[in-house]
Short mmCIF file of C-alpha atoms and ligand atoms in Angstrom, two decimals:
data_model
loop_
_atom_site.label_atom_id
_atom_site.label_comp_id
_atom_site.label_asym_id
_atom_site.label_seq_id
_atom_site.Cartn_x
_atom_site.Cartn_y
_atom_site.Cartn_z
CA UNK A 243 0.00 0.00 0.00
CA UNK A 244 1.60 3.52 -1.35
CA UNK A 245 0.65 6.30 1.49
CA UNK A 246 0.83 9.62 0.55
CA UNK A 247 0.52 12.33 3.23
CA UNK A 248 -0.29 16.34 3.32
CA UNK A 249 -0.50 19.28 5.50
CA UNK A 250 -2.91 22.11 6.04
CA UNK A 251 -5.25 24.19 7.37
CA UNK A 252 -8.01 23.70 5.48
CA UNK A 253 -10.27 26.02 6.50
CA UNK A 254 -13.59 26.97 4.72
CA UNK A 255 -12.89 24.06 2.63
CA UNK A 256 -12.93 24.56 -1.41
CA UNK A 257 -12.66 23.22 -4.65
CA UNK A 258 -9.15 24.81 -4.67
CA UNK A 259 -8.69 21.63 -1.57
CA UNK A 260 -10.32 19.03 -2.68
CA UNK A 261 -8.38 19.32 -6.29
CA UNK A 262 -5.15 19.26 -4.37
CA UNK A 263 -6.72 16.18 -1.88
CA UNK A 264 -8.04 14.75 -5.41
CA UNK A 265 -4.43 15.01 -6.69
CA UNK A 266 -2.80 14.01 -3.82
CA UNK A 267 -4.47 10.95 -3.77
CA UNK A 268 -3.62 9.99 -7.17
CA UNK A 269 -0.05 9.29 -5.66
CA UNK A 270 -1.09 6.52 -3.87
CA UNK A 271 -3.74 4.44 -1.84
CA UNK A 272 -4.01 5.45 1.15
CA UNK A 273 -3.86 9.46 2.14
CA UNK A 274 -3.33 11.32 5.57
CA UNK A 275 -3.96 14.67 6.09
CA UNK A 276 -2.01 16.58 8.96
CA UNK A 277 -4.63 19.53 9.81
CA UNK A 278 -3.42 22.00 11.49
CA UNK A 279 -4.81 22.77 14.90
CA UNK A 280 -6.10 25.87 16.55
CA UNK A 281 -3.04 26.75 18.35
CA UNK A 282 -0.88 26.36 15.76
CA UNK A 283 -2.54 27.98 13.41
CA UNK A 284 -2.50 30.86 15.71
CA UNK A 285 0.50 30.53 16.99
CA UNK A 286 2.74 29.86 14.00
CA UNK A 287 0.61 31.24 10.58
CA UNK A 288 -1.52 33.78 13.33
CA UNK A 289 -4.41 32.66 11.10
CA UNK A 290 -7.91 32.88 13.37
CA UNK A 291 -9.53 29.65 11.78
CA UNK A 292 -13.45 30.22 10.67
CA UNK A 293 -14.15 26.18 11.89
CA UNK A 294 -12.52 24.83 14.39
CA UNK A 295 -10.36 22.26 14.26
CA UNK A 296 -13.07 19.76 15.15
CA UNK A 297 -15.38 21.01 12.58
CA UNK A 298 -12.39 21.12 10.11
CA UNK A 299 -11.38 17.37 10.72
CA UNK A 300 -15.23 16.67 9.97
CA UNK A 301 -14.89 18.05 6.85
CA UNK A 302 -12.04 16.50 5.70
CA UNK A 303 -13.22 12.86 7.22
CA UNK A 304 -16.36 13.09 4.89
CA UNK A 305 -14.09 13.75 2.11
CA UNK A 306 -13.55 10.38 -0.48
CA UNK A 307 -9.92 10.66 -0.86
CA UNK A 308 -9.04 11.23 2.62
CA UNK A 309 -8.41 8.18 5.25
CA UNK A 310 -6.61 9.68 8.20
CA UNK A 311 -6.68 13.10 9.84
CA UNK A 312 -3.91 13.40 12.35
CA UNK A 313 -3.53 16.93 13.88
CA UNK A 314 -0.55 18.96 12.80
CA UNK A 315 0.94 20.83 16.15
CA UNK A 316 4.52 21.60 15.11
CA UNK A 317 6.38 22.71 11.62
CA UNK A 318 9.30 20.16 12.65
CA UNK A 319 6.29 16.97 13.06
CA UNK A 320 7.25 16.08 9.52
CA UNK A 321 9.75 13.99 9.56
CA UNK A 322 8.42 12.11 12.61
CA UNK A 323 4.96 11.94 10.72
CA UNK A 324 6.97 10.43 7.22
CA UNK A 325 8.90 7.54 9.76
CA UNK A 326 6.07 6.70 11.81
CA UNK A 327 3.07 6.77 8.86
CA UNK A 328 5.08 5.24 6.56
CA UNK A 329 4.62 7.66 4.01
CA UNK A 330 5.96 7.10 0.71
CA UNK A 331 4.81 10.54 -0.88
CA UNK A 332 4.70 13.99 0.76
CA UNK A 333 2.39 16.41 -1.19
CA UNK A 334 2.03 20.10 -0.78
CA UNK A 335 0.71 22.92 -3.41
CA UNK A 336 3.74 25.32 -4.91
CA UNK A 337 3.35 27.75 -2.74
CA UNK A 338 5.43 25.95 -0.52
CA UNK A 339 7.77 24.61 -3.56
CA UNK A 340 11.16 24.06 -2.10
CA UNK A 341 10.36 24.08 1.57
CA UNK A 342 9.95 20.72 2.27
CA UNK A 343 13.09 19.28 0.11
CA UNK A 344 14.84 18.20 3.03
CA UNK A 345 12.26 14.82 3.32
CA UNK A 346 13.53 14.07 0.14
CA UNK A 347 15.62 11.74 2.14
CA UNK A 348 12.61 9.91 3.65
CA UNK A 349 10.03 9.54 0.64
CA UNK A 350 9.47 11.43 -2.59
CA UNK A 351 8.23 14.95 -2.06
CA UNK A 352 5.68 16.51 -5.00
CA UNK A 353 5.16 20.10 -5.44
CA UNK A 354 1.29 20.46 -7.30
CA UNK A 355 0.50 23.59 -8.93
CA UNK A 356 -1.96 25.73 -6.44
CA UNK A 357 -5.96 25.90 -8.11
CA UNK A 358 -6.01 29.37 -9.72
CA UNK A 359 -8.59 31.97 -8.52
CA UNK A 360 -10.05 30.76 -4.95
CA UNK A 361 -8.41 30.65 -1.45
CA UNK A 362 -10.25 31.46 2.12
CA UNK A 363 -8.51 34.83 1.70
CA UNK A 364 -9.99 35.90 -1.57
CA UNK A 365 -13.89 34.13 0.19
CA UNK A 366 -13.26 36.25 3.17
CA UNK A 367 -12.70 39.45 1.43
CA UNK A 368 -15.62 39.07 -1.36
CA UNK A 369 -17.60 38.28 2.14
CA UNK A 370 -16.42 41.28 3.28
CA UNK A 371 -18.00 43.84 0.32
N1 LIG B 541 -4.24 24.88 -2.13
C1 LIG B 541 -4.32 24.75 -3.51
N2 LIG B 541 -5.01 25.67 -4.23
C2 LIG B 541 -5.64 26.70 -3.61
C3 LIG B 541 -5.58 26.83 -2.21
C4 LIG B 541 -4.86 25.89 -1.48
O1 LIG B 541 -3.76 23.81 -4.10
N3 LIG B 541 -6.32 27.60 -4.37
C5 LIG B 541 -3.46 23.89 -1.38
C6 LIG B 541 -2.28 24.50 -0.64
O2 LIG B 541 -1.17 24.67 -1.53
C7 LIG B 541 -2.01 23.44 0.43
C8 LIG B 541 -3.43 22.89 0.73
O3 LIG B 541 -4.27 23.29 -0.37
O4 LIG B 541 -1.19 22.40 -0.09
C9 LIG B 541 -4.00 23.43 2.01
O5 LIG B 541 -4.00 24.84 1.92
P1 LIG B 541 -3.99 25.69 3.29
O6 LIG B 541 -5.07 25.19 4.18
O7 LIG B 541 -3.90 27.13 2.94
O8 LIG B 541 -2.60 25.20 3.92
P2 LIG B 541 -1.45 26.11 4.53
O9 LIG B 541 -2.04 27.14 5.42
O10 LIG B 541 -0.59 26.51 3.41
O11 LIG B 541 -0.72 25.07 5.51
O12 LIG B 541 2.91 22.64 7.30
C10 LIG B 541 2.27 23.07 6.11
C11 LIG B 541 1.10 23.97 6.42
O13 LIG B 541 0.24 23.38 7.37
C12 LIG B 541 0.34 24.29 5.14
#
């Protein structure tokens, strides 16, 4: 069994999510998603998260190509998560191109090109007007 694993906040989910979850997926059978929690998204991207973390993991859980949520507390958890998940694959979108290379010497890492035109920013501020 090929497990793939990704990271993210995932909050007021999207089509510009579920085509990188879609994606993701494609790498192998079996996909984890590390969500970030509360704190951490707080704490380390000071984002204030619409759904909570609870609500968020909901989400995800209901989605078809997900089959673990584990929560994401640290940026150094990586590693760990790769060794102890058995991950074979470690997907993010480009925005983060580069910034992960260093697993490269755990499993393959896979840069996918972000989905134009949509992120919780650009929802909140059209909410906004
Ligand atoms: N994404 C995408 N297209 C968009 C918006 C997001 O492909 N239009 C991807 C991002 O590139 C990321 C995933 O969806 O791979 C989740 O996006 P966020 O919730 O914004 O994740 P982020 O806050 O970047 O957290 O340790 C890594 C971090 O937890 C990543």
């Amino acid at each position: 069994m090929k497990r793939v694993i990704t990271y993210g906040t995932f909050d007021l989910l999207h089509y510009g999510h579920i085509n990188l979850l879609r994606r993701a997926k494609q790498y192998g059978d079996y996909l984890i998603v590390a969500l970030s929690t509360d704190e951490f998204n707080w704490n380390e991207k000071q984002k204030k998260c619409y759904f909570s973390y609870e609500k968020r993991k909901q989400l995800l859980e209901a989605i078809r190509y997900v089959d673990l949520v584990i929560p994401e507390e640290s940026w150094d958890q990586k590693s760990r998560d790769v060794k102890e998940y058995h991950v074979d694959t470690f997907v993010m979108g480009d925005d983060w191109e580069g910034k992960f290379d260093f697993l490269k010497e755990q499993c393959e890492v896979v840069y996918l090109p972000r989905t134009p035109e949509i992120s919780t920013t650009q929802i909140k501020k059209d909410l906004n007007q």
